[in-house]
Amino acid sequence: MEGFRRVLAEHAVGAWISEVTVRDTGVLHGTTARGLHDALAGRSFAVPARHGKWLLAPTDGPILLLHFGMTGELHWCAAAEPYHRHDRVIFATDRGDVRYRDMRKLTGLWLAPDSAAADRLLAGTGPDALAVSKQEFIARLTARRRVLKGVLLDQRVIAGMGNLVADEVLWWARLRPDRTTAELDEGALAALHAALRQVLRTGVRAGRVPPRKDWLTGHRDAGAACPRCGHPLRVSKVSGRSTVWCPHCQR
DNA sequence: TTGCATGTTCCGGA
DNA sequence: GTCCGGAACATGCA
């Protein structure tokens, strides 16, 4: 996510959009190929922002909102570069192409005429996980009794954590994914917030969740050993999502 | 061929 | 009303 924001920030700010090519309308939401082209051709990209898993790409006119689902990517390419088979939308500019690439098309692109409309699209989304204070984090998490894994993944509560990151955060905080928010004391909640900040800041710096050997990430296969204590990791479903945790050091 | 996958949303049941 | 699991979505891979 953060990596895709950088793609825009480093290459596209100020670039003039000459053409918008939609190769698969399946990724468009609330607009059409013609609508997207007419709204953005002739506009210039402004400074992008990220909120949770959303990338906001303002122009000197409308605001483009991008979501990447599980398999989406944003690429900066020379105009001459051949299309990738999963390039769904191409924004051709005077400097090169911004290409929205996505295999599974689970989410896609939205168009907001102005910032008020963009706010309405994100109205149900909670505060960004890296912007939330410890106090607010604890207040939002404990507002209701929820399973930890489920509440961390709930974008309405806190925006930005996906399945792998939620597992990583719980592993760092040494908390079992199937415990509930009601069981945690202040210390455990503070540890959860600290783990969240550490994991996300490292991920943001790297532009992705780093596949480090000393992290849980990269140990998702059954039978793998916990990189902290060496005990076998457990793989199961929690809150309906595949979940990896260490029964020995997560309590 | 079948099941699973890094996300979101809708639905039915508790 | 709230919360949870399951299904659906579209596609590729083991």
mmCIF file of C-alpha atoms (C1' of nucleotides) in Angstrom:
data_model
loop_
_atom_site.group_PDB
_atom_site.id
_atom_site.type_symbol
_atom_site.label_atom_id
_atom_site.label_comp_id
_atom_site.label_asym_id
_atom_site.label_seq_id
_atom_site.Cartn_x
_atom_site.Cartn_y
_atom_site.Cartn_z
ATOM 1 C CA MET A 1 0.000 0.000 0.000
ATOM 2 C CA GLU A 2 2.548 2.482 1.160
ATOM 3 C CA GLY A 3 4.763 1.322 -1.676
ATOM 4 C CA PHE A 4 2.040 2.150 -4.179
ATOM 5 C CA ARG A 5 1.607 5.612 -2.678
ATOM 6 C CA ARG A 6 5.319 6.119 -3.266
ATOM 7 C CA VAL A 7 4.974 5.075 -6.908
ATOM 8 C CA LEU A 8 2.645 8.029 -7.399
ATOM 9 C CA ALA A 9 4.501 10.418 -5.125
ATOM 10 C CA GLU A 10 7.864 9.833 -6.785
ATOM 11 C CA HIS A 11 6.817 9.718 -10.419
ATOM 12 C CA ALA A 12 3.376 11.090 -11.080
ATOM 13 C CA VAL A 13 2.882 14.279 -9.058
ATOM 14 C CA GLY A 14 2.352 17.076 -11.555
ATOM 15 C CA ALA A 15 2.194 14.668 -14.497
ATOM 16 C CA TRP A 16 -0.456 15.562 -17.051
ATOM 17 C CA ILE A 17 -2.922 12.789 -17.884
ATOM 18 C CA SER A 18 -3.332 12.493 -21.634
ATOM 19 C CA GLU A 19 -5.339 9.283 -21.872
ATOM 20 C CA VAL A 20 -7.143 6.824 -19.611
ATOM 21 C CA THR A 21 -7.406 3.315 -21.054
ATOM 22 C CA VAL A 22 -9.692 0.816 -19.350
ATOM 23 C CA ARG A 23 -8.849 -2.730 -20.440
ATOM 24 C CA ASP A 24 -11.271 -4.369 -18.011
ATOM 25 C CA THR A 25 -14.326 -2.523 -16.725
ATOM 26 C CA GLY A 26 -14.642 -5.105 -13.934
ATOM 27 C CA VAL A 27 -12.434 -2.990 -11.684
ATOM 28 C CA LEU A 28 -14.511 0.194 -12.054
ATOM 29 C CA HIS A 29 -16.991 1.098 -9.324
ATOM 30 C CA GLY A 30 -19.589 3.811 -9.702
ATOM 31 C CA THR A 31 -18.163 4.910 -13.008
ATOM 32 C CA THR A 32 -17.594 3.720 -16.577
ATOM 33 C CA ALA A 33 -14.616 3.636 -18.913
ATOM 34 C CA ARG A 34 -15.931 6.749 -20.640
ATOM 35 C CA GLY A 35 -16.734 8.429 -17.339
ATOM 36 C CA LEU A 36 -13.255 7.784 -15.945
ATOM 37 C CA HIS A 37 -11.554 9.013 -19.104
ATOM 38 C CA ASP A 38 -13.649 12.144 -19.411
ATOM 39 C CA ALA A 39 -13.177 13.009 -15.737
ATOM 40 C CA LEU A 40 -9.391 12.587 -15.688
ATOM 41 C CA ALA A 41 -7.997 13.214 -19.182
ATOM 42 C CA GLY A 42 -6.440 16.680 -19.195
ATOM 43 C CA ARG A 43 -5.978 16.685 -15.422
ATOM 44 C CA SER A 44 -2.722 16.446 -13.466
ATOM 45 C CA PHE A 45 -1.924 14.182 -10.530
ATOM 46 C CA ALA A 46 -1.508 15.924 -7.164
ATOM 47 C CA VAL A 47 0.140 14.633 -3.971
ATOM 48 C CA PRO A 48 -1.269 11.201 -3.038
ATOM 49 C CA ALA A 49 -2.304 10.039 0.416
ATOM 50 C CA ARG A 50 -3.005 6.705 2.087
ATOM 51 C CA HIS A 51 -5.770 5.881 4.522
ATOM 52 C CA GLY A 52 -5.746 2.304 5.730
ATOM 53 C CA LYS A 53 -5.735 0.166 2.601
ATOM 54 C CA TRP A 54 -7.037 3.001 0.426
ATOM 55 C CA LEU A 55 -4.830 5.060 -1.840
ATOM 56 C CA LEU A 56 -6.206 8.517 -2.553
ATOM 57 C CA ALA A 57 -4.910 10.036 -5.771
ATOM 58 C CA PRO A 58 -6.169 13.586 -6.100
ATOM 59 C CA THR A 59 -5.852 15.541 -9.314
ATOM 60 C CA ASP A 60 -6.456 19.212 -10.026
ATOM 61 C CA GLY A 61 -10.039 18.024 -10.542
ATOM 62 C CA PRO A 62 -11.619 14.799 -9.233
ATOM 63 C CA ILE A 63 -10.080 12.395 -6.742
ATOM 64 C CA LEU A 64 -9.244 8.850 -7.755
ATOM 65 C CA LEU A 65 -9.538 6.224 -5.006
ATOM 66 C CA LEU A 66 -7.712 2.936 -5.435
ATOM 67 C CA HIS A 67 -8.023 -0.277 -3.481
ATOM 68 C CA PHE A 68 -5.800 -3.257 -4.175
ATOM 69 C CA GLY A 69 -7.655 -6.214 -2.716
ATOM 70 C CA MET A 70 -5.353 -9.192 -2.333
ATOM 71 C CA THR A 71 -3.568 -9.017 -5.657
ATOM 72 C CA GLY A 72 -3.584 -5.401 -6.858
ATOM 73 C CA GLU A 73 -0.467 -3.438 -7.778
ATOM 74 C CA LEU A 74 0.395 0.013 -9.071
ATOM 75 C CA HIS A 75 3.229 0.329 -11.565
ATOM 76 C CA TRP A 76 5.076 3.191 -13.163
ATOM 77 C CA CYS A 77 6.031 2.185 -16.716
ATOM 78 C CA ALA A 78 7.397 3.687 -19.895
ATOM 79 C CA ALA A 79 4.601 4.193 -22.401
ATOM 80 C CA ALA A 80 6.311 1.815 -24.806
ATOM 81 C CA GLU A 81 6.393 -1.044 -22.348
ATOM 82 C CA PRO A 82 4.007 -3.834 -23.397
ATOM 83 C CA TYR A 83 0.928 -4.277 -21.265
ATOM 84 C CA HIS A 84 0.943 -6.923 -18.577
ATOM 85 C CA ARG A 85 -1.944 -9.353 -18.930
ATOM 86 C CA HIS A 86 -3.424 -8.040 -15.678
ATOM 87 C CA ASP A 87 -3.056 -4.335 -16.453
ATOM 88 C CA ARG A 88 -6.692 -3.247 -16.024
ATOM 89 C CA VAL A 89 -6.455 0.550 -16.227
ATOM 90 C CA ILE A 90 -3.684 2.688 -17.712
ATOM 91 C CA PHE A 91 -3.276 6.379 -16.976
ATOM 92 C CA ALA A 92 -0.995 7.680 -19.704
ATOM 93 C CA THR A 93 0.809 10.903 -18.776
ATOM 94 C CA ASP A 94 3.371 13.169 -20.413
ATOM 95 C CA ARG A 95 6.068 11.408 -18.343
ATOM 96 C CA GLY A 96 4.973 7.775 -18.549
ATOM 97 C CA ASP A 97 2.200 5.400 -17.539
ATOM 98 C CA VAL A 98 0.577 4.734 -14.188
ATOM 99 C CA ARG A 99 -0.830 1.206 -14.472
ATOM 100 C CA TYR A 100 -3.357 -0.400 -12.147
ATOM 101 C CA ARG A 101 -2.622 -4.107 -12.307
ATOM 102 C CA ASP A 102 -4.756 -6.716 -10.579
ATOM 103 C CA MET A 103 -5.232 -10.431 -11.107
ATOM 104 C CA ARG A 104 -8.338 -11.183 -9.094
ATOM 105 C CA LYS A 105 -10.277 -7.918 -9.418
ATOM 106 C CA LEU A 106 -11.756 -8.216 -5.934
ATOM 107 C CA THR A 107 -11.792 -4.446 -5.425
ATOM 108 C CA GLY A 108 -10.755 -1.685 -7.823
ATOM 109 C CA LEU A 109 -11.116 2.020 -8.590
ATOM 110 C CA TRP A 110 -13.622 4.650 -7.454
ATOM 111 C CA LEU A 111 -13.962 8.233 -8.605
ATOM 112 C CA ALA A 112 -14.996 11.099 -6.328
ATOM 113 C CA PRO A 113 -15.823 14.504 -7.859
ATOM 114 C CA ASP A 114 -14.502 16.357 -4.811
ATOM 115 C CA SER A 115 -13.083 15.786 -1.336
ATOM 116 C CA ALA A 116 -16.533 15.707 0.266
ATOM 117 C CA ALA A 117 -17.492 12.822 -2.017
ATOM 118 C CA ALA A 118 -14.212 11.065 -1.213
ATOM 119 C CA ASP A 119 -14.948 11.464 2.491
ATOM 120 C CA ARG A 120 -18.364 9.888 1.968
ATOM 121 C CA LEU A 121 -16.774 6.868 0.265
ATOM 122 C CA LEU A 122 -14.499 6.377 3.288
ATOM 123 C CA ALA A 123 -17.163 7.272 5.832
ATOM 124 C CA GLY A 124 -17.344 3.794 7.383
ATOM 125 C CA THR A 125 -13.581 3.412 7.600
ATOM 126 C CA GLY A 126 -11.899 3.789 10.983
ATOM 127 C CA PRO A 127 -8.773 5.840 11.672
ATOM 128 C CA ASP A 128 -5.547 4.782 9.992
ATOM 129 C CA ALA A 129 -3.670 2.251 12.112
ATOM 130 C CA LEU A 130 -0.503 4.349 12.175
ATOM 131 C CA ALA A 131 -2.282 7.599 13.018
ATOM 132 C CA VAL A 132 -4.279 6.297 15.965
ATOM 133 C CA SER A 133 -3.100 7.120 19.493
ATOM 134 C CA LYS A 134 -2.786 4.471 22.168
ATOM 135 C CA GLN A 135 -5.777 5.901 24.016
ATOM 136 C CA GLU A 136 -7.996 5.879 20.952
ATOM 137 C CA PHE A 137 -6.763 2.427 19.929
ATOM 138 C CA ILE A 138 -7.726 0.987 23.306
ATOM 139 C CA ALA A 139 -11.063 2.803 23.353
ATOM 140 C CA ARG A 140 -12.053 1.564 19.893
ATOM 141 C CA LEU A 141 -10.897 -1.995 20.508
ATOM 142 C CA THR A 142 -12.681 -2.370 23.810
ATOM 143 C CA ALA A 143 -15.911 -0.622 22.819
ATOM 144 C CA ARG A 144 -17.352 -4.099 22.369
ATOM 145 C CA ARG A 145 -16.357 -7.607 23.228
ATOM 146 C CA ARG A 146 -14.655 -8.938 20.098
ATOM 147 C CA VAL A 147 -12.292 -11.726 19.114
ATOM 148 C CA LEU A 148 -8.832 -10.131 18.729
ATOM 149 C CA LYS A 149 -8.148 -11.397 15.245
ATOM 150 C CA GLY A 150 -11.563 -10.272 14.053
ATOM 151 C CA VAL A 151 -11.406 -6.800 15.534
ATOM 152 C CA LEU A 152 -7.919 -6.122 14.155
ATOM 153 C CA LEU A 153 -9.149 -7.014 10.671
ATOM 154 C CA ASP A 154 -12.287 -4.881 10.987
ATOM 155 C CA GLN A 155 -11.535 -1.797 8.890
ATOM 156 C CA ARG A 156 -14.390 0.086 10.578
ATOM 157 C CA VAL A 157 -12.540 -0.125 13.901
ATOM 158 C CA ILE A 158 -8.952 0.472 12.749
ATOM 159 C CA ALA A 159 -8.015 0.788 9.073
ATOM 160 C CA GLY A 160 -4.978 -0.762 7.485
ATOM 161 C CA MET A 161 -4.347 -4.231 8.865
ATOM 162 C CA GLY A 162 -4.643 -7.284 6.648
ATOM 163 C CA ASN A 163 -4.558 -10.943 7.535
ATOM 164 C CA LEU A 164 -0.779 -11.338 7.576
ATOM 165 C CA VAL A 165 -0.168 -8.123 9.486
ATOM 166 C CA ALA A 166 -2.809 -8.994 12.088
ATOM 167 C CA ASP A 167 -1.082 -12.336 12.726
ATOM 168 C CA GLU A 168 2.275 -10.594 12.949
ATOM 169 C CA VAL A 169 0.989 -7.978 15.403
ATOM 170 C CA LEU A 170 -0.586 -10.629 17.646
ATOM 171 C CA TRP A 171 2.611 -12.655 17.569
ATOM 172 C CA TRP A 172 4.725 -9.660 18.617
ATOM 173 C CA ALA A 173 2.241 -8.820 21.373
ATOM 174 C CA ARG A 174 2.318 -12.488 22.482
ATOM 175 C CA LEU A 175 -1.472 -12.708 22.433
ATOM 176 C CA ARG A 176 -3.570 -15.575 21.150
ATOM 177 C CA PRO A 177 -5.676 -14.540 18.145
ATOM 178 C CA ASP A 178 -8.807 -16.172 19.575
ATOM 179 C CA ARG A 179 -8.820 -14.243 22.834
ATOM 180 C CA THR A 180 -11.327 -11.438 23.219
ATOM 181 C CA THR A 181 -10.834 -7.759 23.859
ATOM 182 C CA ALA A 182 -12.779 -8.092 27.120
ATOM 183 C CA GLU A 183 -10.124 -10.355 28.651
ATOM 184 C CA LEU A 184 -7.208 -7.966 28.173
ATOM 185 C CA ASP A 185 -5.770 -5.682 30.811
ATOM 186 C CA GLU A 186 -4.160 -2.301 30.130
ATOM 187 C CA GLY A 187 -0.727 -3.841 29.791
ATOM 188 C CA ALA A 188 -1.806 -6.293 27.114
ATOM 189 C CA LEU A 189 -3.665 -3.588 25.205
ATOM 190 C CA ALA A 190 -0.622 -1.323 25.350
ATOM 191 C CA ALA A 191 1.555 -4.191 24.103
ATOM 192 C CA LEU A 192 -0.849 -4.702 21.221
ATOM 193 C CA HIS A 193 -0.652 -1.044 20.266
ATOM 194 C CA ALA A 194 3.142 -1.054 20.496
ATOM 195 C CA ALA A 195 3.320 -4.205 18.334
ATOM 196 C CA LEU A 196 1.019 -2.656 15.764
ATOM 197 C CA ARG A 197 3.192 0.446 15.484
ATOM 198 C CA GLN A 198 6.385 -1.543 15.245
ATOM 199 C CA VAL A 199 5.111 -3.925 12.577
ATOM 200 C CA LEU A 200 3.476 -1.236 10.466
ATOM 201 C CA ARG A 201 6.353 1.214 10.680
ATOM 202 C CA THR A 202 8.796 -1.449 9.594
ATOM 203 C CA GLY A 203 6.429 -2.434 6.800
ATOM 204 C CA VAL A 204 5.950 1.149 5.664
ATOM 205 C CA ARG A 205 9.672 1.745 5.574
ATOM 206 C CA ALA A 206 10.181 -1.364 3.467
ATOM 207 C CA GLY A 207 7.118 -0.604 1.348
ATOM 208 C CA ARG A 208 5.661 -3.989 2.257
ATOM 209 C CA VAL A 209 5.459 -6.564 5.032
ATOM 210 C CA PRO A 210 9.082 -7.642 5.270
ATOM 211 C CA PRO A 211 9.655 -11.415 4.901
ATOM 212 C CA ARG A 212 12.188 -11.528 7.695
ATOM 213 C CA LYS A 213 13.299 -14.791 9.218
ATOM 214 C CA ASP A 214 12.857 -13.387 12.714
ATOM 215 C CA TRP A 215 9.230 -12.460 11.977
ATOM 216 C CA LEU A 216 6.191 -14.669 11.799
ATOM 217 C CA THR A 217 5.700 -13.698 8.153
ATOM 218 C CA GLY A 218 7.161 -16.354 5.936
ATOM 219 C CA HIS A 219 6.363 -19.133 8.408
ATOM 220 C CA ARG A 220 2.771 -19.738 7.323
ATOM 221 C CA ASP A 221 3.230 -23.321 6.219
ATOM 222 C CA ALA A 222 1.962 -26.094 8.481
ATOM 223 C CA GLY A 223 4.667 -27.554 10.670
ATOM 224 C CA ALA A 224 6.868 -24.470 10.676
ATOM 225 C CA ALA A 225 8.658 -23.555 13.897
ATOM 226 C CA CYS A 226 8.072 -20.357 15.827
ATOM 227 C CA PRO A 227 10.998 -18.020 15.008
ATOM 228 C CA ARG A 228 11.038 -16.911 18.661
ATOM 229 C CA CYS A 229 10.772 -20.086 20.735
ATOM 230 C CA GLY A 230 11.074 -22.905 18.203
ATOM 231 C CA HIS A 231 7.801 -24.597 19.124
ATOM 232 C CA PRO A 232 5.596 -25.709 16.227
ATOM 233 C CA LEU A 233 3.219 -23.041 14.965
ATOM 234 C CA ARG A 234 -0.493 -23.714 14.744
ATOM 235 C CA VAL A 235 -2.499 -23.020 11.598
ATOM 236 C CA SER A 236 -6.266 -22.734 11.823
ATOM 237 C CA LYS A 237 -9.245 -20.501 11.172
ATOM 238 C CA VAL A 238 -9.989 -17.625 13.513
ATOM 239 C CA SER A 239 -12.758 -15.159 12.715
ATOM 240 C CA GLY A 240 -13.133 -17.017 9.441
ATOM 241 C CA ARG A 241 -9.574 -16.264 8.281
ATOM 242 C CA SER A 242 -6.546 -18.536 8.044
ATOM 243 C CA THR A 243 -4.447 -17.783 11.097
ATOM 244 C CA VAL A 244 -0.944 -18.736 12.221
ATOM 245 C CA TRP A 245 0.156 -18.450 15.823
ATOM 246 C CA CYS A 246 2.435 -19.980 18.400
ATOM 247 C CA PRO A 247 0.541 -21.868 21.138
ATOM 248 C CA HIS A 248 3.648 -21.683 23.331
ATOM 249 C CA CYS A 249 4.481 -17.988 23.407
ATOM 250 C CA GLN A 250 1.121 -16.440 22.581
ATOM 251 C CA ARG A 251 -1.183 -16.539 25.595
ATOM 252 C "C1'" DT B 1 -10.278 -31.821 -10.232
ATOM 253 C "C1'" DT B 2 -10.455 -29.689 -5.773
ATOM 254 C "C1'" DG B 3 -9.282 -26.555 -2.329
ATOM 255 C "C1'" DC B 4 -7.082 -22.547 -0.980
ATOM 256 C "C1'" DA B 5 -5.447 -17.675 -1.184
ATOM 257 C "C1'" DT B 6 -2.641 -11.357 1.441
ATOM 258 C "C1'" DG B 7 -9.880 -8.299 0.862
ATOM 259 C "C1'" DT B 8 -14.614 -6.727 1.121
ATOM 260 C "C1'" DT B 9 -19.471 -7.284 1.413
ATOM 261 C "C1'" DC B 10 -23.711 -9.557 2.028
ATOM 262 C "C1'" DC B 11 -26.488 -12.985 4.367
ATOM 263 C "C1'" DG B 12 -28.419 -16.023 7.884
ATOM 264 C "C1'" DG B 13 -28.161 -17.692 12.490
ATOM 265 C "C1'" DA B 14 -27.053 -17.249 17.442
ATOM 266 C "C1'" DG C 1 -29.077 -4.448 17.315
ATOM 267 C "C1'" DT C 2 -24.558 -7.119 17.533
ATOM 268 C "C1'" DC C 3 -21.274 -10.510 16.322
ATOM 269 C "C1'" DC C 4 -19.686 -14.498 13.890
ATOM 270 C "C1'" DG C 5 -18.890 -17.773 10.226
ATOM 271 C "C1'" DG C 6 -19.769 -18.873 5.564
ATOM 272 C "C1'" DA C 7 -20.477 -17.691 0.840
ATOM 273 C "C1'" DA C 8 -19.669 -14.964 -3.107
ATOM 274 C "C1'" DC C 9 -16.691 -12.369 -6.060
ATOM 275 C "C1'" DA C 10 -12.444 -13.658 -10.106
ATOM 276 C "C1'" DT C 11 -8.250 -15.837 -10.989
ATOM 277 C "C1'" DG C 12 -4.106 -18.697 -10.476
ATOM 278 C "C1'" DC C 13 -1.685 -22.259 -8.307
ATOM 279 C "C1'" DA C 14 -0.505 -26.535 -5.679
#
